[in-house]
Amino acid sequence: GQGAFQHAPLYTAARMTRYWYCGSDPPKFVRDHVISVYAPLKPTMCYSTSESPSGDEDARFWQSEEECSCMPSPAAPPPSPRLPTKIYFCGQPGVWPKFDRALKANKCYFSTKLQKQEVMDAGVNVYPDEQSCQCHPLPSPPPPPPPPSPLPPLPP
């Protein structure tokens, strides 16, 4: 059964050749004629033409509808407008373990790495901005009482 298909007429294969392209990237002759006549093409739809796209290098073509893929590639997600949120907090001892350097309790710090909840769990207040981040020095301990004055030596 090797030569079974040789008697099939060749022209059917040639007549069936269709080229598939995306609405976002139509071939030149389509841009020139079809778009002005028909409704605008949908960028993510596949369209076919039987005209040979030869000489139209800037358009992409597929040989079959299955191959034609016009969906935007999910490779590059749109850049998220959300900047890392900055949280402000005082350098109180609760957050010290999260840093590799000493913090001052009366100084305001910010972080884009720490989560608000993390800092609050450490018992430290979180502020939305620098203005509201008030880190007053902790009240200083009262001065030690003066040492009792030495008693005058007793007379011998």
JSON list of C-alpha atoms in Angstrom, two decimals:
[
{"chain": "A", "resi": 1, "resn": "GLY", "atom": "CA", "xyz": [0.00, 0.00, 0.00]},
{"chain": "A", "resi": 2, "resn": "GLN", "atom": "CA", "xyz": [2.87, 2.40, -0.56]},
{"chain": "A", "resi": 3, "resn": "GLY", "atom": "CA", "xyz": [1.59, 4.34, -3.58]},
{"chain": "A", "resi": 4, "resn": "ALA", "atom": "CA", "xyz": [-2.08, 4.50, -2.59]},
{"chain": "A", "resi": 5, "resn": "PHE", "atom": "CA", "xyz": [-2.30, 8.29, -2.46]},
{"chain": "A", "resi": 6, "resn": "GLN", "atom": "CA", "xyz": [-0.48, 9.11, -5.67]},
{"chain": "A", "resi": 7, "resn": "HIS", "atom": "CA", "xyz": [-3.61, 9.25, -7.78]},
{"chain": "A", "resi": 8, "resn": "ALA", "atom": "CA", "xyz": [-5.16, 11.99, -5.64]},
{"chain": "A", "resi": 9, "resn": "PRO", "atom": "CA", "xyz": [-5.27, 15.20, -7.68]},
{"chain": "A", "resi": 10, "resn": "LEU", "atom": "CA", "xyz": [-2.59, 17.63, -6.58]},
{"chain": "A", "resi": 11, "resn": "TYR", "atom": "CA", "xyz": [-4.54, 20.83, -7.07]},
{"chain": "A", "resi": 12, "resn": "THR", "atom": "CA", "xyz": [-6.76, 20.23, -4.03]},
{"chain": "A", "resi": 13, "resn": "ALA", "atom": "CA", "xyz": [-3.74, 20.55, -1.77]},
{"chain": "A", "resi": 14, "resn": "ALA", "atom": "CA", "xyz": [-2.67, 23.77, -3.42]},
{"chain": "A", "resi": 15, "resn": "ARG", "atom": "CA", "xyz": [-6.18, 25.19, -3.33]},
{"chain": "A", "resi": 16, "resn": "MET", "atom": "CA", "xyz": [-6.47, 24.41, 0.38]},
{"chain": "A", "resi": 17, "resn": "THR", "atom": "CA", "xyz": [-3.43, 26.36, 1.42]},
{"chain": "A", "resi": 18, "resn": "ARG", "atom": "CA", "xyz": [-4.56, 29.02, 3.83]},
{"chain": "A", "resi": 19, "resn": "TYR", "atom": "CA", "xyz": [-2.46, 31.42, 5.82]},
{"chain": "A", "resi": 20, "resn": "TRP", "atom": "CA", "xyz": [-3.57, 32.39, 9.27]},
{"chain": "A", "resi": 21, "resn": "TYR", "atom": "CA", "xyz": [-2.72, 35.69, 10.89]},
{"chain": "A", "resi": 22, "resn": "CYS", "atom": "CA", "xyz": [-3.72, 37.73, 13.91]},
{"chain": "A", "resi": 23, "resn": "GLY", "atom": "CA", "xyz": [-5.98, 40.71, 13.80]},
{"chain": "A", "resi": 24, "resn": "SER", "atom": "CA", "xyz": [-3.23, 42.60, 15.59]},
{"chain": "A", "resi": 25, "resn": "ASP", "atom": "CA", "xyz": [-0.74, 41.80, 12.86]},
{"chain": "A", "resi": 26, "resn": "PRO", "atom": "CA", "xyz": [-2.49, 41.57, 9.50]},
{"chain": "A", "resi": 27, "resn": "PRO", "atom": "CA", "xyz": [-0.54, 41.27, 6.24]},
{"chain": "A", "resi": 28, "resn": "LYS", "atom": "CA", "xyz": [-0.12, 44.35, 4.13]},
{"chain": "A", "resi": 29, "resn": "PHE", "atom": "CA", "xyz": [-2.77, 43.55, 1.53]},
{"chain": "A", "resi": 30, "resn": "VAL", "atom": "CA", "xyz": [-5.25, 43.00, 4.34]},
{"chain": "A", "resi": 31, "resn": "ARG", "atom": "CA", "xyz": [-4.27, 46.29, 5.95]},
{"chain": "A", "resi": 32, "resn": "ASP", "atom": "CA", "xyz": [-4.72, 48.06, 2.64]},
{"chain": "A", "resi": 33, "resn": "HIS", "atom": "CA", "xyz": [-8.00, 46.51, 1.49]},
{"chain": "A", "resi": 34, "resn": "VAL", "atom": "CA", "xyz": [-9.86, 44.44, 4.03]},
{"chain": "A", "resi": 35, "resn": "ILE", "atom": "CA", "xyz": [-9.68, 46.80, 6.97]},
{"chain": "A", "resi": 36, "resn": "SER", "atom": "CA", "xyz": [-11.04, 49.69, 4.96]},
{"chain": "A", "resi": 37, "resn": "VAL", "atom": "CA", "xyz": [-13.94, 47.53, 3.78]},
{"chain": "A", "resi": 38, "resn": "TYR", "atom": "CA", "xyz": [-14.83, 45.46, 6.83]},
{"chain": "A", "resi": 39, "resn": "ALA", "atom": "CA", "xyz": [-15.06, 46.17, 10.51]},
{"chain": "A", "resi": 40, "resn": "PRO", "atom": "CA", "xyz": [-11.73, 46.51, 12.32]},
{"chain": "A", "resi": 41, "resn": "LEU", "atom": "CA", "xyz": [-10.01, 43.24, 13.09]},
{"chain": "A", "resi": 42, "resn": "LYS", "atom": "CA", "xyz": [-9.92, 42.01, 16.66]},
{"chain": "A", "resi": 43, "resn": "PRO", "atom": "CA", "xyz": [-6.25, 41.81, 17.79]},
{"chain": "A", "resi": 44, "resn": "THR", "atom": "CA", "xyz": [-6.66, 38.45, 19.53]},
{"chain": "A", "resi": 45, "resn": "MET", "atom": "CA", "xyz": [-8.66, 36.76, 16.74]},
{"chain": "A", "resi": 46, "resn": "CYS", "atom": "CA", "xyz": [-7.19, 34.52, 14.05]},
{"chain": "A", "resi": 47, "resn": "TYR", "atom": "CA", "xyz": [-8.07, 35.30, 10.46]},
{"chain": "A", "resi": 48, "resn": "SER", "atom": "CA", "xyz": [-7.23, 33.37, 7.33]},
{"chain": "A", "resi": 49, "resn": "THR", "atom": "CA", "xyz": [-6.46, 34.28, 3.78]},
{"chain": "A", "resi": 50, "resn": "SER", "atom": "CA", "xyz": [-5.80, 32.19, 0.74]},
{"chain": "A", "resi": 51, "resn": "GLU", "atom": "CA", "xyz": [-3.58, 34.83, -0.82]},
{"chain": "A", "resi": 52, "resn": "SER", "atom": "CA", "xyz": [0.07, 34.07, -0.46]},
{"chain": "A", "resi": 53, "resn": "PRO", "atom": "CA", "xyz": [1.65, 36.46, 2.01]},
{"chain": "A", "resi": 54, "resn": "SER", "atom": "CA", "xyz": [4.99, 36.27, 0.23]},
{"chain": "A", "resi": 55, "resn": "GLY", "atom": "CA", "xyz": [6.90, 39.51, 0.26]},
{"chain": "A", "resi": 56, "resn": "ASP", "atom": "CA", "xyz": [5.18, 40.62, 3.46]},
{"chain": "A", "resi": 57, "resn": "GLU", "atom": "CA", "xyz": [7.91, 39.93, 5.97]},
{"chain": "A", "resi": 58, "resn": "ASP", "atom": "CA", "xyz": [6.58, 42.04, 8.80]},
{"chain": "A", "resi": 59, "resn": "ALA", "atom": "CA", "xyz": [3.43, 39.96, 9.36]},
{"chain": "A", "resi": 60, "resn": "ARG", "atom": "CA", "xyz": [3.39, 36.65, 11.21]},
{"chain": "A", "resi": 61, "resn": "PHE", "atom": "CA", "xyz": [1.69, 33.67, 9.61]},
{"chain": "A", "resi": 62, "resn": "TRP", "atom": "CA", "xyz": [0.67, 30.20, 10.59]},
{"chain": "A", "resi": 63, "resn": "GLN", "atom": "CA", "xyz": [-0.08, 27.27, 8.32]},
{"chain": "A", "resi": 64, "resn": "SER", "atom": "CA", "xyz": [-3.09, 26.11, 10.33]},
{"chain": "A", "resi": 65, "resn": "GLU", "atom": "CA", "xyz": [-5.74, 27.53, 12.60]},
{"chain": "A", "resi": 66, "resn": "GLU", "atom": "CA", "xyz": [-4.52, 25.32, 15.46]},
{"chain": "A", "resi": 67, "resn": "GLU", "atom": "CA", "xyz": [-1.09, 26.92, 15.33]},
{"chain": "A", "resi": 68, "resn": "CYS", "atom": "CA", "xyz": [-2.44, 30.43, 15.04]},
{"chain": "A", "resi": 69, "resn": "SER", "atom": "CA", "xyz": [-2.10, 31.91, 18.47]},
{"chain": "A", "resi": 70, "resn": "CYS", "atom": "CA", "xyz": [-3.05, 35.53, 18.90]},
{"chain": "A", "resi": 71, "resn": "MET", "atom": "CA", "xyz": [-3.49, 35.69, 22.60]},
{"chain": "A", "resi": 72, "resn": "PRO", "atom": "CA", "xyz": [-1.13, 38.17, 24.19]},
{"chain": "A", "resi": 73, "resn": "SER", "atom": "CA", "xyz": [1.68, 36.16, 25.67]},
{"chain": "A", "resi": 74, "resn": "PRO", "atom": "CA", "xyz": [1.41, 35.98, 29.45]},
{"chain": "A", "resi": 75, "resn": "ALA", "atom": "CA", "xyz": [5.20, 35.98, 29.72]},
{"chain": "A", "resi": 76, "resn": "ALA", "atom": "CA", "xyz": [5.50, 39.60, 30.78]},
{"chain": "A", "resi": 77, "resn": "PRO", "atom": "CA", "xyz": [2.90, 40.54, 33.38]},
{"chain": "A", "resi": 78, "resn": "PRO", "atom": "CA", "xyz": [2.00, 44.22, 33.31]},
{"chain": "A", "resi": 79, "resn": "PRO", "atom": "CA", "xyz": [4.15, 46.15, 35.77]},
{"chain": "A", "resi": 80, "resn": "SER", "atom": "CA", "xyz": [2.14, 46.45, 38.93]},
{"chain": "A", "resi": 81, "resn": "PRO", "atom": "CA", "xyz": [1.58, 50.07, 39.88]},
{"chain": "A", "resi": 82, "resn": "ARG", "atom": "CA", "xyz": [1.72, 49.10, 43.54]},
{"chain": "A", "resi": 83, "resn": "LEU", "atom": "CA", "xyz": [5.01, 50.31, 44.94]},
{"chain": "A", "resi": 84, "resn": "PRO", "atom": "CA", "xyz": [6.27, 48.43, 47.93]},
{"chain": "A", "resi": 85, "resn": "THR", "atom": "CA", "xyz": [4.46, 50.09, 50.80]},
{"chain": "A", "resi": 86, "resn": "LYS", "atom": "CA", "xyz": [6.68, 51.96, 53.16]},
{"chain": "A", "resi": 87, "resn": "ILE", "atom": "CA", "xyz": [5.85, 51.65, 56.81]},
{"chain": "A", "resi": 88, "resn": "TYR", "atom": "CA", "xyz": [7.25, 54.00, 59.43]},
{"chain": "A", "resi": 89, "resn": "PHE", "atom": "CA", "xyz": [7.99, 53.03, 62.97]},
{"chain": "A", "resi": 90, "resn": "CYS", "atom": "CA", "xyz": [10.18, 53.94, 65.90]},
{"chain": "A", "resi": 91, "resn": "GLY", "atom": "CA", "xyz": [13.38, 52.01, 66.51]},
{"chain": "A", "resi": 92, "resn": "GLN", "atom": "CA", "xyz": [12.06, 50.42, 69.66]},
{"chain": "A", "resi": 93, "resn": "PRO", "atom": "CA", "xyz": [13.57, 47.21, 71.03]},
{"chain": "A", "resi": 94, "resn": "GLY", "atom": "CA", "xyz": [10.69, 45.11, 69.62]},
{"chain": "A", "resi": 95, "resn": "VAL", "atom": "CA", "xyz": [11.96, 45.52, 66.05]},
{"chain": "A", "resi": 96, "resn": "TRP", "atom": "CA", "xyz": [15.66, 45.21, 66.80]},
{"chain": "A", "resi": 97, "resn": "PRO", "atom": "CA", "xyz": [15.84, 41.48, 65.98]},
{"chain": "A", "resi": 98, "resn": "LYS", "atom": "CA", "xyz": [14.60, 42.29, 62.46]},
{"chain": "A", "resi": 99, "resn": "PHE", "atom": "CA", "xyz": [17.61, 44.49, 61.71]},
{"chain": "A", "resi": 100, "resn": "ASP", "atom": "CA", "xyz": [21.30, 43.79, 61.67]},
{"chain": "A", "resi": 101, "resn": "ARG", "atom": "CA", "xyz": [22.18, 47.15, 63.14]},
{"chain": "A", "resi": 102, "resn": "ALA", "atom": "CA", "xyz": [21.28, 49.01, 66.28]},
{"chain": "A", "resi": 103, "resn": "LEU", "atom": "CA", "xyz": [18.24, 51.29, 66.10]},
{"chain": "A", "resi": 104, "resn": "LYS", "atom": "CA", "xyz": [17.55, 54.27, 68.30]},
{"chain": "A", "resi": 105, "resn": "ALA", "atom": "CA", "xyz": [14.21, 54.19, 70.10]},
{"chain": "A", "resi": 106, "resn": "ASN", "atom": "CA", "xyz": [13.65, 57.92, 69.63]},
{"chain": "A", "resi": 107, "resn": "LYS", "atom": "CA", "xyz": [14.33, 57.86, 65.89]},
{"chain": "A", "resi": 108, "resn": "CYS", "atom": "CA", "xyz": [11.84, 57.15, 63.12]},
{"chain": "A", "resi": 109, "resn": "TYR", "atom": "CA", "xyz": [12.71, 54.41, 60.61]},
{"chain": "A", "resi": 110, "resn": "PHE", "atom": "CA", "xyz": [10.94, 53.10, 57.54]},
{"chain": "A", "resi": 111, "resn": "SER", "atom": "CA", "xyz": [10.98, 49.77, 55.83]},
{"chain": "A", "resi": 112, "resn": "THR", "atom": "CA", "xyz": [9.62, 48.40, 52.57]},
{"chain": "A", "resi": 113, "resn": "LYS", "atom": "CA", "xyz": [10.50, 44.83, 53.53]},
{"chain": "A", "resi": 114, "resn": "LEU", "atom": "CA", "xyz": [8.65, 44.48, 56.83]},
{"chain": "A", "resi": 115, "resn": "GLN", "atom": "CA", "xyz": [4.92, 43.98, 56.92]},
{"chain": "A", "resi": 116, "resn": "LYS", "atom": "CA", "xyz": [2.84, 46.32, 59.04]},
{"chain": "A", "resi": 117, "resn": "GLN", "atom": "CA", "xyz": [1.51, 43.35, 61.01]},
{"chain": "A", "resi": 118, "resn": "GLU", "atom": "CA", "xyz": [5.03, 42.10, 61.75]},
{"chain": "A", "resi": 119, "resn": "VAL", "atom": "CA", "xyz": [6.02, 45.37, 63.36]},
{"chain": "A", "resi": 120, "resn": "MET", "atom": "CA", "xyz": [2.79, 45.66, 65.29]},
{"chain": "A", "resi": 121, "resn": "ASP", "atom": "CA", "xyz": [3.21, 42.10, 66.54]},
{"chain": "A", "resi": 122, "resn": "ALA", "atom": "CA", "xyz": [6.56, 43.18, 67.92]},
{"chain": "A", "resi": 123, "resn": "GLY", "atom": "CA", "xyz": [4.69, 45.73, 70.04]},
{"chain": "A", "resi": 124, "resn": "VAL", "atom": "CA", "xyz": [5.82, 48.73, 67.99]},
{"chain": "A", "resi": 125, "resn": "ASN", "atom": "CA", "xyz": [3.44, 51.32, 66.52]},
{"chain": "A", "resi": 126, "resn": "VAL", "atom": "CA", "xyz": [3.31, 51.70, 62.75]},
{"chain": "A", "resi": 127, "resn": "TYR", "atom": "CA", "xyz": [2.75, 55.11, 61.13]},
{"chain": "A", "resi": 128, "resn": "PRO", "atom": "CA", "xyz": [1.54, 55.86, 57.58]},
{"chain": "A", "resi": 129, "resn": "ASP", "atom": "CA", "xyz": [4.08, 58.61, 56.95]},
{"chain": "A", "resi": 130, "resn": "GLU", "atom": "CA", "xyz": [7.09, 60.36, 58.31]},
{"chain": "A", "resi": 131, "resn": "GLN", "atom": "CA", "xyz": [5.16, 63.31, 59.70]},
{"chain": "A", "resi": 132, "resn": "SER", "atom": "CA", "xyz": [3.02, 61.19, 61.99]},
{"chain": "A", "resi": 133, "resn": "CYS", "atom": "CA", "xyz": [5.94, 59.05, 63.08]},
{"chain": "A", "resi": 134, "resn": "GLN", "atom": "CA", "xyz": [6.64, 60.67, 66.42]},
{"chain": "A", "resi": 135, "resn": "CYS", "atom": "CA", "xyz": [9.34, 58.89, 68.35]},
{"chain": "A", "resi": 136, "resn": "HIS", "atom": "CA", "xyz": [9.88, 60.82, 71.52]},
{"chain": "A", "resi": 137, "resn": "PRO", "atom": "CA", "xyz": [12.73, 59.68, 73.67]},
{"chain": "A", "resi": 138, "resn": "LEU", "atom": "CA", "xyz": [11.55, 57.48, 76.46]},
{"chain": "A", "resi": 139, "resn": "PRO", "atom": "CA", "xyz": [11.36, 59.42, 79.72]},
{"chain": "A", "resi": 140, "resn": "SER", "atom": "CA", "xyz": [14.75, 59.14, 81.33]},
{"chain": "A", "resi": 141, "resn": "PRO", "atom": "CA", "xyz": [14.84, 57.28, 84.60]},
{"chain": "A", "resi": 142, "resn": "PRO", "atom": "CA", "xyz": [14.76, 59.61, 87.62]},
{"chain": "A", "resi": 143, "resn": "PRO", "atom": "CA", "xyz": [18.23, 60.60, 88.77]},
{"chain": "A", "resi": 144, "resn": "PRO", "atom": "CA", "xyz": [19.54, 58.27, 91.45]},
{"chain": "A", "resi": 145, "resn": "PRO", "atom": "CA", "xyz": [19.09, 59.71, 94.94]},
{"chain": "A", "resi": 146, "resn": "PRO", "atom": "CA", "xyz": [22.23, 61.47, 96.16]},
{"chain": "A", "resi": 147, "resn": "PRO", "atom": "CA", "xyz": [24.41, 59.20, 98.26]},
{"chain": "A", "resi": 148, "resn": "PRO", "atom": "CA", "xyz": [23.74, 59.74, 101.95]},
{"chain": "A", "resi": 149, "resn": "SER", "atom": "CA", "xyz": [26.20, 62.25, 103.31]},
{"chain": "A", "resi": 150, "resn": "PRO", "atom": "CA", "xyz": [28.83, 60.54, 105.39]},
{"chain": "A", "resi": 151, "resn": "LEU", "atom": "CA", "xyz": [28.14, 60.89, 109.05]},
{"chain": "A", "resi": 152, "resn": "PRO", "atom": "CA", "xyz": [30.68, 62.91, 110.94]},
{"chain": "A", "resi": 153, "resn": "PRO", "atom": "CA", "xyz": [33.05, 60.56, 112.67]},
{"chain": "A", "resi": 154, "resn": "LEU", "atom": "CA", "xyz": [32.07, 59.85, 116.19]},
{"chain": "A", "resi": 155, "resn": "PRO", "atom": "CA", "xyz": [34.31, 61.39, 118.76]},
{"chain": "A", "resi": 156, "resn": "PRO", "atom": "CA", "xyz": [36.67, 58.84, 120.19]}
]
